[in-house]
Coordinates of C-alpha atoms and ligand atoms in Angstrom, one line a residue:
Chain A
M1 CA 31.2 -41.5 -125.6
T2 CA 30.3 -40.8 -122.0
E3 CA 27.6 -42.9 -120.4
G4 CA 24.4 -40.9 -119.9
Y5 CA 25.3 -38.3 -122.5
R6 CA 22.8 -37.8 -125.4
A7 CA 23.1 -36.5 -128.8
R8 CA 20.7 -33.9 -129.7
D9 CA 17.3 -35.5 -130.7
E10 CA 18.3 -38.6 -129.4
P11 CA 15.2 -40.2 -127.7
A12 CA 14.9 -39.9 -123.8
V13 CA 13.9 -43.5 -123.5
V14 CA 14.4 -46.3 -125.8
V15 CA 12.9 -49.7 -125.1
S16 CA 13.3 -52.8 -127.2
G17 CA 12.1 -56.4 -126.7
L18 CA 11.4 -55.9 -123.0
A19 CA 10.2 -58.9 -121.1
K20 CA 9.4 -59.6 -117.7
S21 CA 7.5 -62.6 -115.9
Y22 CA 6.7 -63.2 -112.4
G23 CA 6.9 -66.9 -112.0
R24 CA 4.5 -68.1 -114.7
V25 CA 2.7 -64.8 -115.4
R26 CA 4.2 -63.2 -118.5
A27 CA 3.6 -59.5 -117.4
V28 CA 5.5 -57.9 -120.1
D29 CA 6.1 -59.9 -123.1
G30 CA 8.4 -58.2 -125.7
V31 CA 7.7 -54.5 -125.6
S32 CA 9.5 -51.9 -127.9
F33 CA 9.0 -48.2 -128.1
E34 CA 10.9 -44.8 -127.9
V35 CA 9.9 -41.8 -125.9
R36 CA 11.3 -38.5 -127.5
E37 CA 12.8 -35.7 -125.5
G38 CA 10.1 -33.2 -124.2
E39 CA 7.3 -35.6 -125.1
I40 CA 4.3 -36.7 -123.1
F41 CA 4.1 -40.3 -123.6
G42 CA 1.2 -42.1 -122.6
I43 CA 0.8 -45.9 -121.6
I44 CA -2.8 -47.0 -121.6
G45 CA -4.4 -50.5 -121.1
E46 CA -6.7 -52.4 -119.0
N47 CA -5.7 -53.6 -115.4
G48 CA -3.0 -56.2 -115.4
S49 CA -1.6 -55.5 -118.9
G50 CA 1.8 -54.7 -117.9
K51 CA 2.0 -51.0 -117.8
T52 CA 3.3 -50.7 -114.2
T53 CA 5.9 -53.5 -114.6
T54 CA 7.0 -51.8 -117.7
V55 CA 7.7 -48.3 -116.2
E56 CA 9.2 -50.2 -113.3
C57 CA 11.8 -51.7 -115.3
L58 CA 12.5 -48.3 -116.8
Q59 CA 13.0 -46.8 -113.3
G60 CA 15.4 -49.5 -112.3
L61 CA 13.0 -50.8 -109.7
R62 CA 12.5 -54.1 -111.3
D63 CA 15.2 -56.3 -113.0
R64 CA 13.9 -57.2 -116.6
D65 CA 14.3 -60.7 -117.9
A66 CA 15.0 -59.8 -121.5
G67 CA 15.3 -56.8 -123.8
D68 CA 17.2 -53.7 -124.0
V69 CA 16.2 -50.6 -122.1
R70 CA 18.0 -47.2 -122.2
V71 CA 16.7 -44.1 -120.1
L72 CA 18.9 -40.9 -120.8
N73 CA 21.2 -43.3 -122.4
L74 CA 21.6 -45.2 -119.2
D75 CA 20.7 -48.8 -118.6
P76 CA 18.3 -48.8 -115.5
G77 CA 19.3 -52.3 -114.6
T78 CA 22.9 -51.8 -114.2
Q79 CA 23.3 -48.1 -114.0
R80 CA 20.6 -47.3 -111.4
D81 CA 22.6 -45.0 -109.3
A82 CA 23.5 -42.6 -112.2
L83 CA 20.1 -42.6 -113.5
R84 CA 18.3 -42.3 -110.1
H85 CA 18.9 -38.5 -109.6
R86 CA 18.0 -37.6 -113.1
I87 CA 14.4 -39.3 -113.2
G88 CA 11.4 -38.7 -111.0
C89 CA 9.1 -41.4 -109.9
Q90 CA 5.6 -41.4 -108.8
L91 CA 4.7 -45.1 -108.0
Q92 CA 1.3 -46.6 -108.4
E93 CA 1.6 -48.2 -105.0
S94 CA 3.7 -46.6 -102.3
A95 CA 3.5 -45.0 -98.9
L96 CA 5.1 -42.8 -96.3
P97 CA 5.6 -43.3 -92.7
E98 CA 2.3 -42.5 -91.2
R99 CA 3.4 -39.6 -89.0
L100 CA 5.7 -38.0 -91.4
R101 CA 4.6 -34.6 -92.3
V102 CA 4.3 -33.2 -95.8
W103 CA 7.1 -30.7 -95.5
E104 CA 9.4 -33.3 -94.0
A105 CA 8.9 -35.6 -96.9
L106 CA 9.7 -33.0 -99.4
D107 CA 12.7 -31.8 -97.3
L108 CA 14.1 -35.4 -97.1
F109 CA 13.7 -36.2 -100.8
A110 CA 15.1 -32.9 -101.8
A111 CA 18.3 -33.3 -99.6
L112 CA 18.8 -37.0 -101.2
S113 CA 19.3 -35.4 -104.7
P114 CA 22.3 -33.2 -105.7
R115 CA 19.9 -31.2 -107.8
S116 CA 16.5 -30.1 -106.4
R117 CA 13.7 -27.7 -106.9
E118 CA 12.7 -25.3 -104.1
W119 CA 10.1 -27.6 -102.4
R120 CA 8.1 -24.8 -101.1
Q121 CA 7.4 -23.9 -104.6
L122 CA 6.0 -27.4 -105.3
V123 CA 3.8 -27.2 -102.1
E124 CA 2.3 -24.2 -103.4
E125 CA 1.8 -25.6 -107.0
W126 CA 0.3 -28.7 -106.0
G127 CA -2.2 -27.2 -103.6
L128 CA -0.6 -28.6 -100.3
A129 CA 0.4 -25.3 -98.7
E130 CA -2.4 -25.6 -96.1
K131 CA -1.4 -29.3 -95.4
R132 CA 2.3 -28.7 -95.3
S133 CA 2.4 -29.5 -91.5
S134 CA 0.1 -32.5 -91.7
A135 CA 1.0 -36.1 -91.1
F136 CA 0.9 -38.3 -94.1
A137 CA -1.8 -40.5 -92.3
D138 CA -4.1 -37.5 -92.1
L139 CA -4.2 -36.7 -95.8
S140 CA -7.0 -37.4 -98.1
G141 CA -6.4 -39.8 -101.1
G142 CA -6.0 -36.8 -103.3
Q143 CA -3.8 -35.0 -101.2
R144 CA -1.4 -38.1 -100.9
Q145 CA -1.6 -38.5 -104.7
R146 CA -0.4 -34.8 -105.1
L147 CA 2.3 -35.1 -102.7
F148 CA 3.7 -38.1 -104.5
V149 CA 3.6 -36.1 -107.7
A150 CA 5.3 -33.3 -105.9
L151 CA 7.9 -35.8 -104.5
A152 CA 8.5 -37.1 -108.1
L153 CA 9.4 -33.6 -109.2
V154 CA 11.5 -32.3 -106.1
N155 CA 14.8 -33.5 -107.8
D156 CA 14.1 -31.6 -110.9
P157 CA 14.2 -34.5 -113.2
E158 CA 14.8 -34.9 -116.8
V159 CA 12.2 -37.7 -117.1
V160 CA 9.4 -38.4 -114.9
F161 CA 7.4 -41.3 -114.7
L162 CA 3.8 -40.9 -113.5
D163 CA 1.7 -44.1 -112.7
E164 CA -1.8 -43.6 -112.4
M165 CA -1.3 -40.0 -111.2
T166 CA -4.8 -38.9 -110.9
T167 CA -6.2 -41.8 -109.0
G168 CA -8.2 -40.4 -106.1
L169 CA -8.4 -36.8 -107.4
D170 CA -11.7 -35.0 -107.7
P171 CA -12.6 -33.7 -111.1
A172 CA -11.3 -30.2 -110.4
G173 CA -8.1 -31.8 -109.0
R174 CA -7.5 -33.7 -112.1
R175 CA -7.8 -30.9 -114.3
A176 CA -5.4 -28.9 -112.0
A177 CA -3.2 -31.8 -112.2
W178 CA -3.3 -31.9 -116.1
D179 CA -2.4 -28.2 -116.2
L180 CA 0.4 -28.8 -113.9
V181 CA 1.9 -31.7 -116.1
R182 CA 1.6 -29.4 -119.1
E183 CA 3.6 -26.8 -117.2
V184 CA 6.3 -29.4 -116.4
R185 CA 6.7 -30.5 -120.0
S186 CA 6.8 -26.9 -120.9
R187 CA 10.2 -26.6 -118.8
G188 CA 11.5 -29.4 -121.1
T189 CA 11.0 -32.4 -118.8
T190 CA 10.0 -35.7 -120.7
I191 CA 7.0 -37.4 -119.2
V192 CA 5.8 -41.0 -119.2
L193 CA 2.2 -41.2 -118.0
V194 CA 0.7 -44.3 -117.2
T195 CA -3.2 -44.1 -116.9
H196 CA -6.3 -46.0 -117.4
F197 CA -8.4 -42.8 -117.9
M198 CA -9.0 -42.3 -121.6
D199 CA -9.9 -38.7 -121.3
E200 CA -6.7 -38.1 -119.5
A201 CA -4.6 -39.8 -122.2
E202 CA -6.2 -38.1 -124.9
E203 CA -5.9 -34.6 -123.2
L204 CA -2.3 -34.8 -122.3
C205 CA -0.4 -37.1 -124.4
D206 CA 1.5 -36.5 -127.6
R207 CA 1.7 -40.2 -128.4
I208 CA 0.2 -43.2 -126.8
A209 CA 1.1 -46.9 -126.5
V210 CA -1.8 -49.2 -126.0
F211 CA -0.9 -52.3 -124.0
K212 CA -2.9 -55.6 -123.9
R213 CA -1.6 -58.8 -122.2
G214 CA 1.9 -57.4 -121.9
R215 CA 2.1 -56.5 -125.6
I216 CA 1.8 -53.2 -127.4
V217 CA -1.0 -53.4 -129.8
A218 CA -1.1 -49.8 -131.0
I219 CA 1.1 -46.7 -130.8
D220 CA 0.4 -43.5 -132.3
T221 CA -0.9 -39.9 -131.5
P222 CA -4.3 -39.8 -129.9
S223 CA -6.0 -38.4 -133.0
A224 CA -4.3 -40.9 -135.3
L225 CA -5.6 -43.7 -132.9
V226 CA -9.1 -42.3 -133.1
A227 CA -9.1 -41.9 -136.8
R228 CA -7.9 -45.4 -137.3
F229 CA -9.7 -47.3 -134.7
A230 CA -12.8 -45.3 -134.3
A231 CA -13.4 -43.5 -137.4
H232 CA -17.2 -43.8 -137.1
S233 CA -19.3 -41.0 -135.6
T234 CA -22.6 -41.1 -133.9
V235 CA -25.6 -38.7 -134.7
H236 CA -28.4 -38.5 -131.9
F237 CA -31.7 -36.8 -131.9
S238 CA -35.4 -37.2 -130.7
Y239 CA -38.4 -37.8 -132.7
D240 CA -41.5 -39.5 -131.6
G241 CA -43.3 -40.0 -134.9
D242 CA -43.2 -43.2 -136.9
D243 CA -39.9 -45.0 -137.8
L244 CA -37.8 -43.4 -140.3
P245 CA -36.7 -46.3 -142.6
W246 CA -35.1 -43.8 -145.2
L247 CA -32.4 -42.7 -142.5
S248 CA -30.3 -45.9 -143.4
S249 CA -29.9 -44.9 -146.9
C250 CA -28.1 -41.7 -145.9
P251 CA -24.6 -41.5 -147.3
G252 CA -22.0 -43.1 -144.8
A253 CA -24.8 -44.4 -142.4
A254 CA -24.1 -47.9 -141.0
S255 CA -26.8 -48.5 -138.7
V256 CA -29.9 -46.8 -137.2
R257 CA -31.3 -47.5 -133.7
R258 CA -34.4 -46.4 -132.0
E259 CA -35.2 -46.5 -128.3
G260 CA -38.5 -45.0 -127.6
A261 CA -38.1 -41.2 -129.0
R262 CA -34.4 -41.4 -129.3
F263 CA -32.6 -42.3 -132.5
T264 CA -28.9 -43.1 -133.0
V265 CA -27.2 -43.1 -136.4
T266 CA -23.7 -44.5 -136.4
G267 CA -21.3 -44.3 -139.6
D268 CA -18.4 -42.5 -141.4
G269 CA -17.9 -39.3 -143.1
P270 CA -19.8 -36.2 -142.7
L271 CA -22.6 -38.0 -141.0
L272 CA -24.2 -35.2 -139.4
A273 CA -24.7 -33.1 -142.5
H274 CA -26.3 -36.0 -144.4
V275 CA -28.8 -36.9 -141.6
A276 CA -29.4 -33.2 -141.1
A277 CA -30.3 -32.7 -144.7
A278 CA -32.4 -36.1 -144.9
L279 CA -34.4 -34.9 -141.9
I280 CA -35.1 -31.4 -143.2
A281 CA -36.1 -33.0 -146.4
H282 CA -38.8 -35.0 -144.6
G283 CA -39.9 -31.9 -142.8
I284 CA -38.4 -33.0 -139.5
A285 CA -36.2 -30.4 -137.5
P286 CA -35.2 -31.9 -134.1
L287 CA -34.0 -29.3 -131.5
D288 CA -31.4 -31.9 -130.1
L289 CA -29.8 -33.1 -133.2
R290 CA -26.0 -33.4 -132.5
V291 CA -23.0 -35.4 -133.2
E292 CA -20.7 -37.2 -130.9
R293 CA -17.1 -37.1 -131.8
A294 CA -15.2 -40.2 -131.7
T295 CA -13.2 -40.5 -128.6
L296 CA -10.0 -42.4 -127.5
E297 CA -12.2 -44.4 -125.5
Q298 CA -14.0 -45.9 -128.3
A299 CA -10.6 -46.2 -130.2
F300 CA -9.4 -48.2 -127.2
L301 CA -12.5 -50.4 -127.4
G302 CA -12.1 -51.0 -130.9
I303 CA -8.2 -51.8 -130.5
S304 CA -9.0 -54.1 -127.8
E305 CA -11.6 -56.0 -129.9
L306 CA -9.2 -56.3 -132.8
A307 CA -6.3 -57.4 -130.6
G308 CA -8.5 -60.0 -128.7
S309 CA -9.8 -61.6 -132.1
S310 CA -6.3 -62.0 -133.4
R311 CA -5.5 -64.3 -130.7
Chain B
M1 CA 26.0 -39.2 -95.4
K2 CA 23.7 -36.3 -95.6
G3 CA 20.9 -38.8 -96.4
V4 CA 21.6 -41.0 -93.5
R5 CA 21.7 -38.2 -90.9
K6 CA 18.5 -36.6 -92.6
L7 CA 16.6 -39.9 -92.4
A8 CA 17.8 -40.8 -89.0
W9 CA 16.6 -37.5 -87.7
V10 CA 13.2 -37.9 -89.5
E11 CA 13.1 -41.5 -87.9
V12 CA 13.8 -40.2 -84.5
K13 CA 11.0 -37.5 -84.9
L14 CA 8.6 -40.2 -85.9
F15 CA 9.4 -42.4 -83.0
V16 CA 8.9 -39.6 -80.5
R17 CA 5.5 -38.8 -82.2
E18 CA 4.3 -42.4 -81.3
P19 CA 4.1 -42.3 -77.6
F20 CA 2.8 -45.8 -77.4
A21 CA 5.8 -47.2 -79.1
L22 CA 7.8 -45.6 -76.6
V23 CA 6.1 -47.0 -73.7
V24 CA 6.2 -50.5 -75.3
A25 CA 10.0 -50.2 -75.9
F26 CA 10.9 -49.4 -72.3
A27 CA 8.1 -50.9 -70.3
F28 CA 9.7 -54.2 -69.7
P29 CA 13.1 -53.0 -68.5
F30 CA 11.4 -50.7 -65.9
F31 CA 9.0 -53.3 -64.8
M32 CA 11.7 -55.7 -64.1
L33 CA 13.7 -53.1 -62.3
F34 CA 10.7 -52.1 -60.1
V35 CA 9.8 -55.8 -59.3
L36 CA 12.9 -57.5 -58.8
V37 CA 15.2 -54.8 -57.2
G38 CA 12.1 -54.0 -55.1
V39 CA 11.8 -57.7 -54.0
F40 CA 15.5 -58.4 -53.5
G41 CA 16.8 -55.3 -52.1
N42 CA 20.5 -54.5 -52.1
E43 CA 22.0 -56.6 -49.1
V44 CA 25.2 -58.1 -49.8
E45 CA 25.1 -61.7 -48.6
T46 CA 28.3 -62.6 -47.0
T47 CA 27.6 -65.5 -44.8
D48 CA 26.0 -67.8 -47.4
P49 CA 28.4 -69.1 -50.0
E50 CA 25.7 -70.1 -52.4
A51 CA 24.1 -66.7 -52.2
M52 CA 27.7 -65.2 -52.9
R53 CA 28.1 -67.3 -56.1
V54 CA 24.4 -66.5 -57.3
W55 CA 24.6 -62.6 -56.7
R56 CA 28.5 -62.7 -57.6
G57 CA 29.3 -61.1 -54.4
V58 CA 27.3 -57.9 -54.7
G59 CA 23.8 -56.7 -53.7
P60 CA 21.1 -57.9 -55.9
S61 CA 20.2 -54.3 -57.1
D62 CA 23.9 -53.6 -58.2
F63 CA 23.7 -57.0 -59.8
Y64 CA 20.6 -56.3 -61.8
V65 CA 21.1 -52.6 -63.0
S66 CA 23.5 -53.4 -65.6
T67 CA 21.4 -56.1 -67.0
Y68 CA 18.5 -53.7 -67.3
V69 CA 20.6 -51.8 -69.6
G70 CA 21.0 -54.9 -71.6
L71 CA 17.4 -55.4 -71.5
V72 CA 16.9 -51.8 -72.9
V73 CA 19.3 -52.6 -75.6
A74 CA 17.5 -55.9 -76.3
S75 CA 14.1 -54.3 -76.4
A76 CA 15.2 -51.6 -78.8
G77 CA 16.7 -54.3 -81.2
L78 CA 14.2 -57.1 -80.9
L79 CA 10.8 -55.2 -80.5
T80 CA 10.9 -51.9 -82.2
L81 CA 13.6 -51.9 -85.0
P82 CA 12.4 -55.0 -86.8
L83 CA 8.7 -54.0 -86.5
R84 CA 9.6 -50.7 -88.0
L85 CA 11.4 -52.0 -90.9
A86 CA 8.8 -54.7 -91.8
G87 CA 6.0 -52.3 -91.4
Y88 CA 7.6 -49.9 -93.9
R89 CA 8.2 -52.8 -96.4
E90 CA 4.5 -53.8 -96.0
A91 CA 3.1 -50.2 -96.5
G92 CA 5.3 -49.5 -99.5
V93 CA 7.4 -47.0 -97.7
L94 CA 10.5 -48.8 -98.6
R95 CA 9.4 -48.9 -102.3
R96 CA 9.1 -45.1 -102.2
Y97 CA 12.4 -44.7 -100.3
R98 CA 14.3 -46.8 -102.9
A99 CA 12.8 -44.8 -105.9
A100 CA 14.1 -41.7 -104.2
G101 CA 17.6 -43.1 -104.1
L102 CA 18.0 -44.2 -100.6
S103 CA 20.6 -47.4 -100.6
V104 CA 20.1 -50.4 -98.3
T105 CA 23.0 -48.9 -96.2
V106 CA 21.3 -45.8 -95.6
V107 CA 17.8 -47.2 -94.8
L108 CA 19.4 -49.7 -92.5
G109 CA 22.0 -47.3 -91.2
A110 CA 19.3 -44.9 -90.1
Q111 CA 17.4 -47.5 -88.2
V112 CA 20.7 -48.6 -86.4
L113 CA 21.1 -44.9 -85.4
V114 CA 17.7 -44.5 -84.2
C115 CA 18.1 -47.7 -82.2
A116 CA 21.3 -46.5 -80.6
G117 CA 19.5 -43.3 -79.7
M118 CA 16.8 -45.0 -78.0
A119 CA 18.9 -47.4 -76.2
V120 CA 21.0 -44.5 -75.0
A121 CA 17.8 -42.7 -73.7
G122 CA 16.4 -45.9 -72.1
A123 CA 19.7 -46.6 -70.4
V124 CA 19.9 -43.1 -69.2
G125 CA 16.5 -43.4 -67.7
I126 CA 16.9 -46.7 -66.1
V127 CA 20.2 -46.0 -64.5
T128 CA 18.9 -42.6 -63.2
T129 CA 16.0 -44.1 -61.9
S130 CA 17.7 -47.1 -60.3
T131 CA 20.5 -44.7 -58.7
L132 CA 17.7 -42.1 -57.4
V133 CA 15.2 -44.8 -56.3
Y134 CA 17.4 -47.8 -55.1
G135 CA 20.8 -46.2 -54.6
T136 CA 22.6 -48.6 -57.0
A137 CA 26.1 -48.3 -57.8
L138 CA 27.3 -46.4 -61.0
P139 CA 29.7 -48.3 -63.4
A140 CA 33.0 -49.0 -61.8
D141 CA 34.6 -48.8 -65.0
W142 CA 33.0 -46.3 -67.3
A143 CA 34.9 -46.7 -70.4
L144 CA 34.7 -50.6 -70.4
T145 CA 30.8 -50.3 -69.8
V146 CA 30.2 -47.7 -72.5
I147 CA 32.3 -49.9 -75.1
A148 CA 30.4 -53.0 -73.8
A149 CA 26.9 -51.1 -74.4
A150 CA 28.1 -49.9 -77.9
I151 CA 28.8 -53.6 -78.9
G152 CA 25.6 -54.6 -77.5
V153 CA 23.6 -51.7 -79.4
A154 CA 25.4 -52.9 -82.7
A155 CA 24.8 -56.5 -82.0
F156 CA 21.0 -56.1 -81.2
S157 CA 20.2 -53.7 -84.1
S158 CA 21.8 -56.1 -86.5
I159 CA 19.7 -58.9 -85.0
G160 CA 16.8 -56.6 -85.5
L161 CA 17.7 -55.9 -89.0
F162 CA 18.0 -59.5 -89.8
L163 CA 14.4 -60.3 -88.2
G164 CA 13.0 -57.4 -90.3
A165 CA 14.6 -58.6 -93.3
V166 CA 13.8 -62.2 -93.1
L167 CA 10.4 -62.4 -91.8
P168 CA 7.5 -62.2 -94.1
T169 CA 5.2 -59.7 -92.5
A170 CA 5.0 -57.2 -89.6
R171 CA 2.9 -59.6 -87.6
A172 CA 5.4 -62.5 -88.0
V173 CA 8.0 -59.9 -86.8
Q174 CA 6.0 -58.9 -83.8
G175 CA 5.5 -62.4 -82.7
T176 CA 8.9 -63.6 -83.2
G177 CA 10.4 -60.4 -81.7
L178 CA 8.3 -60.8 -78.6
A179 CA 8.9 -64.5 -78.3
L180 CA 12.8 -64.0 -78.5
F181 CA 12.6 -60.9 -76.2
F182 CA 10.7 -62.9 -73.2
A183 CA 13.0 -65.9 -73.5
M184 CA 15.9 -63.6 -73.1
M185 CA 14.2 -61.5 -70.5
M186 CA 13.8 -64.7 -68.3
L187 CA 16.9 -66.7 -69.1
S188 CA 19.8 -64.3 -69.8
G189 CA 20.2 -63.0 -66.3
S190 CA 17.7 -60.0 -66.3
G191 CA 15.3 -62.2 -64.4
P192 CA 16.3 -65.1 -62.2
P193 CA 20.2 -64.9 -61.7
R194 CA 22.0 -67.5 -63.9
G195 CA 23.2 -69.0 -60.8
V196 CA 19.8 -70.3 -59.9
L197 CA 19.0 -71.8 -63.4
T198 CA 18.8 -75.5 -64.0
D199 CA 21.7 -77.0 -66.1
S200 CA 19.5 -77.3 -69.2
M201 CA 18.1 -73.7 -68.7
R202 CA 21.6 -72.5 -68.5
R203 CA 22.8 -74.3 -71.6
F204 CA 19.8 -72.8 -73.3
S205 CA 20.8 -69.5 -71.8
D206 CA 24.4 -69.8 -73.4
L207 CA 22.8 -69.7 -76.8
L208 CA 21.0 -66.2 -76.2
P209 CA 22.9 -63.2 -77.2
L210 CA 21.6 -61.3 -74.2
T211 CA 23.3 -63.6 -71.8
H212 CA 26.7 -62.7 -73.2
L213 CA 25.9 -58.8 -73.4
N214 CA 24.7 -58.9 -69.9
L215 CA 27.8 -60.7 -68.5
L216 CA 30.0 -58.3 -70.4
L217 CA 28.1 -55.3 -69.2
Q218 CA 28.1 -56.6 -65.6
D219 CA 31.7 -57.4 -65.4
A220 CA 32.7 -53.9 -66.7
W221 CA 29.9 -52.2 -64.4
L222 CA 30.9 -54.1 -61.3
G223 CA 34.8 -53.7 -61.9
F224 CA 35.5 -57.3 -62.7
G225 CA 37.2 -56.5 -66.0
W226 CA 36.5 -57.3 -69.6
A227 CA 34.8 -60.5 -70.5
T228 CA 36.7 -61.4 -73.6
T229 CA 34.7 -64.6 -74.3
D230 CA 31.2 -62.9 -73.9
A231 CA 32.6 -59.8 -76.0
L232 CA 33.6 -62.2 -78.8
I233 CA 30.5 -64.1 -78.9
T234 CA 28.3 -60.8 -79.0
V235 CA 30.5 -59.5 -81.7
G236 CA 30.0 -62.9 -83.5
F237 CA 26.1 -62.4 -83.3
L238 CA 26.6 -58.6 -84.6
A239 CA 28.6 -59.8 -87.6
G240 CA 26.5 -62.8 -88.4
S241 CA 23.3 -61.0 -88.2
A242 CA 24.6 -58.0 -90.1
V243 CA 25.7 -60.0 -93.1
L244 CA 22.4 -62.0 -93.2
A245 CA 20.4 -58.8 -92.8
V246 CA 22.0 -57.1 -95.8
R247 CA 21.8 -60.4 -97.8
F248 CA 18.2 -61.1 -97.2
F249 CA 17.1 -57.4 -97.3
R250 CA 13.9 -56.9 -99.4
W251 CA 12.6 -53.5 -100.6
E252 CA 9.1 -55.1 -101.1
Ligands
ADP1 N1 5.0 -58.2 -107.6 C1 4.2 -59.2 -108.5 N2 4.3 -60.3 -108.3 C2 3.5 -61.2 -109.1 N3 2.8 -60.9 -110.2 C3 2.6 -59.7 -110.4 C4 3.4 -58.4 -109.6 N4 3.2 -57.5 -110.1 C5 2.4 -57.4 -111.1 N5 2.0 -58.8 -111.3 C6 1.1 -59.5 -112.3 O1 1.7 -59.1 -113.6 C7 0.8 -58.5 -114.6 C8 0.9 -57.2 -114.9 O2 0.8 -56.4 -113.8 P1 1.1 -54.6 -114.0 O3 2.4 -54.5 -114.5 O4 0.9 -54.2 -112.5 O5 -0.2 -54.2 -114.8 P2 -1.0 -52.8 -115.0 O6 -0.1 -51.8 -114.3 O7 -1.0 -52.7 -116.3 O8 -2.2 -52.9 -114.1 C9 -0.7 -58.8 -113.8 O9 -1.0 -59.9 -114.2 C10 -0.3 -58.8 -112.3 O10 -1.1 -59.7 -111.7
MG2 MG1 -0.7 -50.4 -112.8

């Protein structure tokens, strides 16, 4: 079989037992996962949990200590050069020469690759048109970040690695970046997205691996992670009368808290419906009754606690 | 190949955009030219045998002009090139270049091309100035002079790459580069002629690559022929530092 050739439906990335230490720090400690072709695969976890080290090993930027890694059926450790032109890399930490201009960077990087996208189009897409003749040193944090993502895409990669892509972007910039990432995927590119923003992972990723201390502690779709680790929902309303002891006997309610006039009921199941029914039955109809959907953020905290306590 | 050319061209543009770096790169050779040639003039001393020996039988200005070409080359190799390389590593530029598929050879090769370009520009500047202002002689043997200068550029860019590769930080590179540069500027024949150095100074001077490059250039320039031993020593510096530079190169 030719190296780098993949059968249909073969995963774009296969990692098994990956390990990497820096001196005595075990940064990555036996990590295994697969990324399917055309998928947006998320890697989340607190700072220092080994996310960057993992993707750097996949990009051939670090030599692993142990484990097997295949990206597009190539080994990034030994077949770096063959892989290089087929992947796109946005690194968490990197820079360009201070006086290098935006268009020069894109032009240079495009020239390095046998295949490349028209960089003028990338400049437009990533909102850098006005800045195309600006020096790297004169760009804002968000503009630099967008330039780095554009550079990661300029060789028209089959797999692109984005490490903390939206750091430094303002809220509008983040949303715009999310749309662009979805568009990149719709052209068939596989995306590995490292982030510590839970909303970003929940919004974009098809599946997510949760890292903790160099290991994967959970891996699933965002909705499955939420269902498994943050099943409870929270109902909020305001009422400034007496305490409501009967609330805790609503079906599914696990706890009731009161701070001043603000009540918070947590529990499982169709909690909002039961709480609403009980309130109406007692002649209370708060204007601000609402349910807070469980988020990936809560699931993440739940996973972290579980993983922490098992050690 | 397309990569090296493109990167080298980008590097040249970057270099020109930093006028301060240009001034630093060429300030010392011009300064030496104005001070020493201005002080000693270009009278050929024929009566005093000691002076004949010290100035190698030519006027001081003619004696010096080739050594300032050497100084320009040393300045590009010791002060500019390693600082850029180490600065790029410190800032994370090399990480970014590596991920884009640039190889060690391309990154280092582009720096050598830039260094060569600078050396040519500096040499043309210094020779033109010296010829116009002080009426110094042009090379007696152009071919040998150009070959000598090319060997010098290769040797000093290799030394620069080596410094940029082994020293941990840009600050360390700057300090070390300056120290080496000043030692060579004073003891390699670009300052006091070697003929007036004490024995111990001259022994130290024999260890410096610029000493041999200057002798090689000077012989070619003044029509004294090809200084084979000095050429071999310069090539030795070239080969040694090139091997070490590639061996110790780090992306981050
Ligand atoms: N170049 C390095 N040298 C030494 N230790 C490192 C290096 N890079 C990362 N580490 C350590 O490895 C661990 C994992 O880091 P990293 O992979 O960057 O995590 P994350 O991207 O999840 O924040 C951390 O403890 C970090 O301090
Ligand atoms: Mg990281």
